[in-house]
PDB file of N, CA and C in Angstrom:
ATOM      1  N   UNK J   1      -2.676  28.283 -36.082  1.00 76.00           N
ATOM      2  CA  UNK J   1      -3.346  28.732 -34.881  1.00 76.00           C
ATOM      3  C   UNK J   1      -4.629  27.927 -34.647  1.00 76.00           C
ATOM      4  N   UNK J   2      -5.395  27.715 -35.734  1.00 79.00           N
ATOM      5  CA  UNK J   2      -6.627  26.944 -35.591  1.00 79.00           C
ATOM      6  C   UNK J   2      -6.324  25.517 -35.154  1.00 79.00           C
ATOM      7  N   UNK J   3      -5.226  24.964 -35.680  1.00 83.00           N
ATOM      8  CA  UNK J   3      -4.856  23.590 -35.346  1.00 83.00           C
ATOM      9  C   UNK J   3      -4.520  23.476 -33.861  1.00 83.00           C
ATOM     10  N   UNK J   4      -3.782  24.460 -33.319  1.00 88.00           N
ATOM     11  CA  UNK J   4      -3.441  24.453 -31.898  1.00 88.00           C
ATOM     12  C   UNK J   4      -4.699  24.515 -31.035  1.00 88.00           C
ATOM     13  N   UNK J   5      -5.632  25.382 -31.423  1.00 88.00           N
ATOM     14  CA  UNK J   5      -6.876  25.507 -30.673  1.00 88.00           C
ATOM     15  C   UNK J   5      -7.658  24.198 -30.713  1.00 88.00           C
ATOM     16  N   UNK J   6      -7.707  23.587 -31.902  1.00 90.00           N
ATOM     17  CA  UNK J   6      -8.450  22.340 -32.058  1.00 90.00           C
ATOM     18  C   UNK J   6      -7.826  21.225 -31.216  1.00 90.00           C
ATOM     19  N   UNK J   7      -6.488  21.141 -31.206  1.00 90.00           N
ATOM     20  CA  UNK J   7      -5.810  20.128 -30.390  1.00 90.00           C
ATOM     21  C   UNK J   7      -6.056  20.357 -28.900  1.00 90.00           C
ATOM     22  N   UNK J   8      -5.989  21.614 -28.484  1.00 91.00           N
ATOM     23  CA  UNK J   8      -6.224  21.929 -27.074  1.00 91.00           C
ATOM     24  C   UNK J   8      -7.661  21.571 -26.687  1.00 91.00           C
ATOM     25  N   UNK J   9      -8.596  21.870 -27.566  1.00 91.00           N
ATOM     26  CA  UNK J   9     -10.001  21.557 -27.306  1.00 91.00           C
ATOM     27  C   UNK J   9     -10.201  20.042 -27.208  1.00 91.00           C
ATOM     28  N   UNK J  10      -9.549  19.278 -28.092  1.00 92.00           N
ATOM     29  CA  UNK J  10      -9.649  17.820 -28.044  1.00 92.00           C
ATOM     30  C   UNK J  10      -9.075  17.271 -26.740  1.00 92.00           C
ATOM     31  N   UNK J  11      -7.956  17.833 -26.300  1.00 92.00           N
ATOM     32  CA  UNK J  11      -7.352  17.379 -25.044  1.00 92.00           C
ATOM     33  C   UNK J  11      -8.262  17.662 -23.860  1.00 92.00           C
ATOM     34  N   UNK J  12      -8.868  18.833 -23.843  1.00 93.00           N
ATOM     35  CA  UNK J  12      -9.781  19.182 -22.749  1.00 93.00           C
ATOM     36  C   UNK J  12     -10.964  18.231 -22.737  1.00 93.00           C
ATOM     37  N   UNK J  13     -11.546  17.989 -23.890  1.00 93.00           N
ATOM     38  CA  UNK J  13     -12.688  17.072 -23.961  1.00 93.00           C
ATOM     39  C   UNK J  13     -12.282  15.656 -23.565  1.00 93.00           C
ATOM     40  N   UNK J  14     -11.096  15.232 -23.992  1.00 93.00           N
ATOM     41  CA  UNK J  14     -10.629  13.889 -23.638  1.00 93.00           C
ATOM     42  C   UNK J  14     -10.439  13.766 -22.134  1.00 93.00           C
ATOM     43  N   UNK J  15      -9.852  14.781 -21.505  1.00 92.00           N
ATOM     44  CA  UNK J  15      -9.648  14.706 -20.054  1.00 92.00           C
ATOM     45  C   UNK J  15     -10.974  14.730 -19.309  1.00 92.00           C
ATOM     46  N   UNK J  16     -11.944  15.486 -19.817  1.00 93.00           N
ATOM     47  CA  UNK J  16     -13.269  15.489 -19.185  1.00 93.00           C
ATOM     48  C   UNK J  16     -13.938  14.123 -19.310  1.00 93.00           C
ATOM     49  N   UNK J  17     -13.796  13.481 -20.475  1.00 94.00           N
ATOM     50  CA  UNK J  17     -14.367  12.143 -20.654  1.00 94.00           C
ATOM     51  C   UNK J  17     -13.695  11.134 -19.735  1.00 94.00           C
ATOM     52  N   UNK J  18     -12.373  11.248 -19.581  1.00 94.00           N
ATOM     53  CA  UNK J  18     -11.653  10.331 -18.694  1.00 94.00           C
ATOM     54  C   UNK J  18     -12.160  10.486 -17.265  1.00 94.00           C
ATOM     55  N   UNK J  19     -12.340  11.724 -16.826  1.00 93.00           N
ATOM     56  CA  UNK J  19     -12.857  11.956 -15.470  1.00 93.00           C
ATOM     57  C   UNK J  19     -14.260  11.382 -15.317  1.00 93.00           C
ATOM     58  N   UNK J  20     -15.080  11.557 -16.329  1.00 93.00           N
ATOM     59  CA  UNK J  20     -16.446  11.029 -16.277  1.00 93.00           C
ATOM     60  C   UNK J  20     -16.433   9.504 -16.217  1.00 93.00           C
ATOM     61  N   UNK J  21     -15.570   8.884 -17.015  1.00 93.00           N
ATOM     62  CA  UNK J  21     -15.465   7.422 -17.009  1.00 93.00           C
ATOM     63  C   UNK J  21     -14.980   6.933 -15.650  1.00 93.00           C
ATOM     64  N   UNK J  22     -14.003   7.640 -15.060  1.00 92.00           N
ATOM     65  CA  UNK J  22     -13.510   7.259 -13.730  1.00 92.00           C
ATOM     66  C   UNK J  22     -14.622   7.349 -12.686  1.00 92.00           C
ATOM     67  N   UNK J  23     -15.446   8.385 -12.767  1.00 91.00           N
ATOM     68  CA  UNK J  23     -16.571   8.520 -11.829  1.00 91.00           C
ATOM     69  C   UNK J  23     -17.539   7.354 -11.983  1.00 91.00           C
ATOM     70  N   UNK J  24     -17.817   6.965 -13.230  1.00 90.00           N
ATOM     71  CA  UNK J  24     -18.727   5.848 -13.469  1.00 90.00           C
ATOM     72  C   UNK J  24     -18.142   4.545 -12.938  1.00 90.00           C
ATOM     73  N   UNK J  25     -16.836   4.348 -13.139  1.00 89.00           N
ATOM     74  CA  UNK J  25     -16.177   3.142 -12.631  1.00 89.00           C
ATOM     75  C   UNK J  25     -16.242   3.094 -11.105  1.00 89.00           C
ATOM     76  N   UNK J  26     -15.979   4.236 -10.455  1.00 86.00           N
ATOM     77  CA  UNK J  26     -16.042   4.286  -8.999  1.00 86.00           C
ATOM     78  C   UNK J  26     -17.459   4.018  -8.505  1.00 86.00           C
ATOM     79  N   UNK J  27     -18.446   4.526  -9.232  1.00 84.00           N
ATOM     80  CA  UNK J  27     -19.833   4.290  -8.846  1.00 84.00           C
ATOM     81  C   UNK J  27     -20.174   2.810  -8.969  1.00 84.00           C
ATOM     82  N   UNK J  28     -19.680   2.160 -10.028  1.00 84.00           N
ATOM     83  CA  UNK J  28     -19.912   0.719 -10.188  1.00 84.00           C
ATOM     84  C   UNK J  28     -19.297  -0.052  -9.034  1.00 84.00           C
ATOM     85  N   UNK J  29     -18.060   0.285  -8.695  1.00 80.00           N
ATOM     86  CA  UNK J  29     -17.385  -0.404  -7.597  1.00 80.00           C
ATOM     87  C   UNK J  29     -18.078  -0.126  -6.274  1.00 80.00           C
ATOM     88  N   UNK J  30     -18.568   1.083  -6.105  1.00 73.00           N
ATOM     89  CA  UNK J  30     -19.275   1.431  -4.880  1.00 73.00           C
ATOM     90  C   UNK J  30     -20.585   0.677  -4.750  1.00 73.00           C
ATOM     91  N   UNK J  31     -21.263   0.423  -5.880  1.00 68.00           N
ATOM     92  CA  UNK J  31     -22.527  -0.308  -5.835  1.00 68.00           C
ATOM     93  C   UNK J  31     -22.316  -1.785  -5.558  1.00 68.00           C
ATOM     94  N   UNK J  32     -21.207  -2.349  -6.035  1.00 61.00           N
ATOM     95  CA  UNK J  32     -20.977  -3.777  -5.831  1.00 61.00           C
ATOM     96  C   UNK J  32     -20.686  -4.075  -4.375  1.00 61.00           C
ATOM     97  N   UNK J  33     -20.023  -3.172  -3.680  1.00 53.00           N
ATOM     98  CA  UNK J  33     -19.779  -3.326  -2.249  1.00 53.00           C
ATOM     99  C   UNK J  33     -20.722  -2.420  -1.499  1.00 53.00           C
ATOM    100  N   UNK J  34     -21.381  -2.936  -0.481  1.00 52.00           N
ATOM    101  CA  UNK J  34     -22.410  -2.145   0.176  1.00 52.00           C
ATOM    102  C   UNK J  34     -21.853  -1.001   0.990  1.00 52.00           C
ATOM    103  N   UNK J  35     -20.607  -1.134   1.526  1.00 52.00           N
ATOM    104  CA  UNK J  35     -20.125  -0.105   2.416  1.00 52.00           C
ATOM    105  C   UNK J  35     -18.952   0.690   1.904  1.00 52.00           C
ATOM    106  N   UNK J  36     -18.483   0.415   0.713  1.00 56.00           N
ATOM    107  CA  UNK J  36     -17.361   1.163   0.187  1.00 56.00           C
ATOM    108  C   UNK J  36     -16.050   0.699   0.765  1.00 56.00           C
ATOM    109  N   UNK J  37     -15.174   1.635   1.102  1.00 63.00           N
ATOM    110  CA  UNK J  37     -13.840   1.326   1.586  1.00 63.00           C
ATOM    111  C   UNK J  37     -13.822   0.609   2.917  1.00 63.00           C
ATOM    112  N   UNK J  38     -14.715   0.974   3.825  1.00 69.00           N
ATOM    113  CA  UNK J  38     -14.758   0.317   5.133  1.00 69.00           C
ATOM    114  C   UNK J  38     -15.112  -1.153   4.976  1.00 69.00           C
ATOM    115  N   UNK J  39     -15.951  -1.460   4.009  1.00 76.00           N
ATOM    116  CA  UNK J  39     -16.331  -2.850   3.762  1.00 76.00           C
ATOM    117  C   UNK J  39     -15.129  -3.658   3.278  1.00 76.00           C
ATOM    118  N   UNK J  40     -14.263  -3.030   2.478  1.00 78.00           N
ATOM    119  CA  UNK J  40     -13.057  -3.715   2.012  1.00 78.00           C
ATOM    120  C   UNK J  40     -12.168  -4.101   3.182  1.00 78.00           C
ATOM    121  N   UNK J  41     -12.034  -3.218   4.143  1.00 79.00           N
ATOM    122  CA  UNK J  41     -11.214  -3.500   5.320  1.00 79.00           C
ATOM    123  C   UNK J  41     -11.825  -4.637   6.124  1.00 79.00           C
ATOM    124  N   UNK J  42     -13.136  -4.625   6.288  1.00 79.00           N
ATOM    125  CA  UNK J  42     -13.800  -5.706   7.017  1.00 79.00           C
ATOM    126  C   UNK J  42     -13.592  -7.047   6.322  1.00 79.00           C
ATOM    127  N   UNK J  43     -13.679  -7.055   4.981  1.00 78.00           N
ATOM    128  CA  UNK J  43     -13.457  -8.301   4.242  1.00 78.00           C
ATOM    129  C   UNK J  43     -12.023  -8.789   4.409  1.00 78.00           C
ATOM    130  N   UNK J  44     -11.068  -7.871   4.415  1.00 76.00           N
ATOM    131  CA  UNK J  44      -9.674  -8.257   4.617  1.00 76.00           C
ATOM    132  C   UNK J  44      -9.483  -8.847   6.000  1.00 76.00           C
ATOM    133  N   UNK J  45     -10.036  -8.200   7.010  1.00 74.00           N
ATOM    134  CA  UNK J  45      -9.899  -8.710   8.373  1.00 74.00           C
ATOM    135  C   UNK J  45     -10.567 -10.066   8.520  1.00 74.00           C
ATOM    136  N   UNK J  46     -11.710 -10.258   7.871  1.00 75.00           N
ATOM    137  CA  UNK J  46     -12.384 -11.554   7.929  1.00 75.00           C
ATOM    138  C   UNK J  46     -11.551 -12.640   7.252  1.00 75.00           C
ATOM    139  N   UNK J  47     -10.905 -12.299   6.147  1.00 76.00           N
ATOM    140  CA  UNK J  47     -10.119 -13.309   5.442  1.00 76.00           C
ATOM    141  C   UNK J  47      -8.839 -13.656   6.193  1.00 76.00           C
ATOM    142  N   UNK J  48      -8.367 -12.775   7.045  1.00 74.00           N
ATOM    143  CA  UNK J  48      -7.139 -13.019   7.816  1.00 74.00           C
ATOM    144  C   UNK J  48      -7.449 -13.126   9.300  1.00 74.00           C
ATOM    145  N   UNK J  49      -8.619 -13.606   9.631  1.00 68.00           N
ATOM    146  CA  UNK J  49      -9.052 -13.595  11.027  1.00 68.00           C
ATOM    147  C   UNK J  49      -8.147 -14.412  11.931  1.00 68.00           C
ATOM    148  N   UNK J  50      -7.540 -15.486  11.408  1.00 69.00           N
ATOM    149  CA  UNK J  50      -6.674 -16.304  12.265  1.00 69.00           C
ATOM    150  C   UNK J  50      -5.452 -15.514  12.716  1.00 69.00           C
ATOM    151  N   UNK J  51      -5.055 -14.513  11.964  1.00 66.00           N
ATOM    152  CA  UNK J  51      -3.912 -13.692  12.365  1.00 66.00           C
ATOM    153  C   UNK J  51      -4.335 -12.667  13.409  1.00 66.00           C
ATOM    154  N   UNK J  52      -5.448 -11.983  13.159  1.00 58.00           N
ATOM    155  CA  UNK J  52      -5.842 -10.874  14.010  1.00 58.00           C
ATOM    156  C   UNK J  52      -6.616 -11.302  15.250  1.00 58.00           C
ATOM    157  N   UNK J  53      -7.363 -12.394  15.167  1.00 57.00           N
ATOM    158  CA  UNK J  53      -8.211 -12.803  16.284  1.00 57.00           C
ATOM    159  C   UNK J  53      -7.590 -13.885  17.145  1.00 57.00           C
ATOM    160  N   UNK J  54      -6.385 -14.301  16.835  1.00 57.00           N
ATOM    161  CA  UNK J  54      -5.778 -15.406  17.558  1.00 57.00           C
ATOM    162  C   UNK J  54      -5.498 -15.020  19.002  1.00 57.00           C
ATOM    163  N   UNK J  55      -5.987 -15.845  19.936  1.00 59.00           N
ATOM    164  CA  UNK J  55      -5.775 -15.612  21.358  1.00 59.00           C
ATOM    165  C   UNK J  55      -4.744 -16.606  21.882  1.00 59.00           C
ATOM    166  N   UNK J  56      -4.211 -17.434  21.006  1.00 57.00           N
ATOM    167  CA  UNK J  56      -3.302 -18.497  21.408  1.00 57.00           C
ATOM    168  C   UNK J  56      -1.856 -18.031  21.525  1.00 57.00           C
ATOM    169  N   UNK J  57      -1.617 -16.752  21.399  1.00 58.00           N
ATOM    170  CA  UNK J  57      -0.239 -16.272  21.484  1.00 58.00           C
ATOM    171  C   UNK J  57       0.309 -16.562  22.870  1.00 58.00           C
ATOM    172  N   UNK J  58       1.448 -17.229  22.916  1.00 62.00           N
ATOM    173  CA  UNK J  58       2.083 -17.547  24.190  1.00 62.00           C
ATOM    174  C   UNK J  58       3.285 -16.622  24.344  1.00 62.00           C
ATOM    175  N   UNK J  59       3.044 -15.464  24.946  1.00 61.00           N
ATOM    176  CA  UNK J  59       4.090 -14.469  25.058  1.00 61.00           C
ATOM    177  C   UNK J  59       5.135 -14.845  26.101  1.00 61.00           C
ATOM    178  N   UNK J  60       4.847 -15.810  26.980  1.00 63.00           N
ATOM    179  CA  UNK J  60       5.835 -16.235  27.963  1.00 63.00           C
ATOM    180  C   UNK J  60       6.984 -16.984  27.298  1.00 63.00           C
ATOM    181  N   UNK J  61       6.710 -17.652  26.182  1.00 66.00           N
ATOM    182  CA  UNK J  61       7.735 -18.440  25.496  1.00 66.00           C
ATOM    183  C   UNK J  61       8.432 -17.649  24.394  1.00 66.00           C
ATOM    184  N   UNK J  62       8.093 -16.391  24.273  1.00 63.00           N
ATOM    185  CA  UNK J  62       8.662 -15.558  23.229  1.00 63.00           C
ATOM    186  C   UNK J  62      10.128 -15.278  23.532  1.00 63.00           C
ATOM    187  N   UNK J  63      10.998 -15.552  22.560  1.00 67.00           N
ATOM    188  CA  UNK J  63      12.429 -15.337  22.750  1.00 67.00           C
ATOM    189  C   UNK J  63      12.826 -13.991  22.160  1.00 67.00           C
ATOM    190  N   UNK J  64      13.546 -13.223  22.965  1.00 63.00           N
ATOM    191  CA  UNK J  64      14.050 -11.940  22.512  1.00 63.00           C
ATOM    192  C   UNK J  64      15.560 -11.981  22.675  1.00 63.00           C
ATOM    193  N   UNK J  65      16.267 -11.605  21.632  1.00 62.00           N
ATOM    194  CA  UNK J  65      17.728 -11.655  21.721  1.00 62.00           C
ATOM    195  C   UNK J  65      18.221 -10.579  22.681  1.00 62.00           C
ATOM    196  N   UNK J  66      19.276 -10.902  23.405  1.00 61.00           N
ATOM    197  CA  UNK J  66      19.817  -9.949  24.367  1.00 61.00           C
ATOM    198  C   UNK J  66      20.589  -8.864  23.641  1.00 61.00           C
ATOM    199  N   UNK J  67      20.870  -7.800  24.328  1.00 59.00           N
ATOM    200  CA  UNK J  67      21.583  -6.683  23.730  1.00 59.00           C
ATOM    201  C   UNK J  67      22.978  -7.047  23.283  1.00 59.00           C
ATOM    202  N   UNK J  68      23.617  -8.026  23.940  1.00 59.00           N
ATOM    203  CA  UNK J  68      24.978  -8.406  23.550  1.00 59.00           C
ATOM    204  C   UNK J  68      24.994  -9.145  22.213  1.00 59.00           C
ATOM    205  N   UNK J  69      23.857  -9.721  21.815  1.00 57.00           N
ATOM    206  CA  UNK J  69      23.784 -10.425  20.536  1.00 57.00           C
ATOM    207  C   UNK J  69      23.716  -9.458  19.354  1.00 57.00           C
ATOM    208  N   UNK J  70      23.282  -8.240  19.626  1.00 61.00           N
ATOM    209  CA  UNK J  70      23.127  -7.268  18.554  1.00 61.00           C
ATOM    210  C   UNK J  70      24.476  -6.633  18.239  1.00 61.00           C
ATOM    211  N   UNK J  71      24.785  -6.521  16.965  1.00 67.00           N
ATOM    212  CA  UNK J  71      26.062  -5.957  16.542  1.00 67.00           C
ATOM    213  C   UNK J  71      25.867  -4.472  16.264  1.00 67.00           C
ATOM    214  N   UNK J  72      26.678  -3.645  16.906  1.00 70.00           N
ATOM    215  CA  UNK J  72      26.611  -2.213  16.635  1.00 70.00           C
ATOM    216  C   UNK J  72      27.305  -1.929  15.316  1.00 70.00           C
ATOM    217  N   UNK J  73      26.642  -1.169  14.482  1.00 70.00           N
ATOM    218  CA  UNK J  73      27.191  -0.848  13.171  1.00 70.00           C
ATOM    219  C   UNK J  73      27.688   0.597  13.196  1.00 70.00           C
ATOM    220  N   UNK J  74      28.761   0.886  12.458  1.00 69.00           N
ATOM    221  CA  UNK J  74      29.283   2.254  12.420  1.00 69.00           C
ATOM    222  C   UNK J  74      28.339   3.171  11.657  1.00 69.00           C
ATOM    223  N   UNK J  75      28.517   4.472  11.859  1.00 69.00           N
ATOM    224  CA  UNK J  75      27.718   5.444  11.122  1.00 69.00           C
ATOM    225  C   UNK J  75      27.932   5.253   9.630  1.00 69.00           C
ATOM    226  N   UNK J  76      26.862   5.365   8.869  1.00 70.00           N
ATOM    227  CA  UNK J  76      26.941   5.208   7.426  1.00 70.00           C
ATOM    228  C   UNK J  76      26.942   3.765   6.975  1.00 70.00           C
ATOM    229  N   UNK J  77      26.555   2.837   7.845  1.00 70.00           N
ATOM    230  CA  UNK J  77      26.588   1.411   7.507  1.00 70.00           C
ATOM    231  C   UNK J  77      25.629   1.059   6.382  1.00 70.00           C
ATOM    232  N   UNK J  78      24.598   1.898   6.170  1.00 71.00           N
ATOM    233  CA  UNK J  78      23.615   1.595   5.132  1.00 71.00           C
ATOM    234  C   UNK J  78      24.255   1.566   3.752  1.00 71.00           C
ATOM    235  N   UNK J  79      25.316   2.350   3.571  1.00 67.00           N
ATOM    236  CA  UNK J  79      25.917   2.449   2.238  1.00 67.00           C
ATOM    237  C   UNK J  79      27.132   1.539   2.067  1.00 67.00           C
ATOM    238  N   UNK J  80      27.450   0.726   3.073  1.00 61.00           N
ATOM    239  CA  UNK J  80      28.599  -0.170   2.946  1.00 61.00           C
ATOM    240  C   UNK J  80      28.202  -1.446   2.226  1.00 61.00           C
ATOM    241  N   UNK J  81      29.181  -2.073   1.587  1.00 63.00           N
ATOM    242  CA  UNK J  81      28.930  -3.349   0.924  1.00 63.00           C
ATOM    243  C   UNK J  81      29.246  -4.476   1.888  1.00 63.00           C
ATOM    244  N   UNK J  82      28.959  -5.702   1.499  1.00 62.00           N
ATOM    245  CA  UNK J  82      29.213  -6.849   2.373  1.00 62.00           C
ATOM    246  C   UNK J  82      30.697  -6.983   2.695  1.00 62.00           C
ATOM    247  N   UNK J  83      31.566  -6.698   1.720  1.00 62.00           N
ATOM    248  CA  UNK J  83      33.003  -6.823   1.946  1.00 62.00           C
ATOM    249  C   UNK J  83      33.478  -5.807   2.977  1.00 62.00           C
ATOM    250  N   UNK J  84      32.951  -4.579   2.903  1.00 54.00           N
ATOM    251  CA  UNK J  84      33.347  -3.541   3.844  1.00 54.00           C
ATOM    252  C   UNK J  84      32.824  -3.838   5.236  1.00 54.00           C
ATOM    253  N   UNK J  85      31.687  -4.526   5.317  1.00 50.00           N
ATOM    254  CA  UNK J  85      31.047  -4.816   6.594  1.00 50.00           C
ATOM    255  C   UNK J  85      31.725  -5.988   7.295  1.00 50.00           C
ATOM    256  N   UNK J  86      32.529  -6.748   6.589  1.00 55.00           N
ATOM    257  CA  UNK J  86      33.224  -7.865   7.195  1.00 55.00           C
ATOM    258  C   UNK J  86      32.460  -9.162   7.149  1.00 55.00           C
ATOM    259  N   UNK J  87      31.448  -9.261   6.303  1.00 52.00           N
ATOM    260  CA  UNK J  87      30.673 -10.500   6.210  1.00 52.00           C
ATOM    261  C   UNK J  87      31.024 -11.245   4.970  1.00 52.00           C
TER     262      UNK J  87
END
């Protein structure tokens, strides 16, 4: 009985220490970035600015396949193999 209590007490203390360590890690990460999560998004957008800020998109030349090009698949096609699909 004493052994069970001691093990349970050790587990509780270990989980409390893990939570405390996680809080400290989050605080460190929060201090390194001035704005937290929003700052991460801004950095991502800045690093991919050519994708998001591009004004050179020429939508007039964009090709869209017509409806006749699309092949209608039977119900349950997700579970068919290539042989069953005819490809």
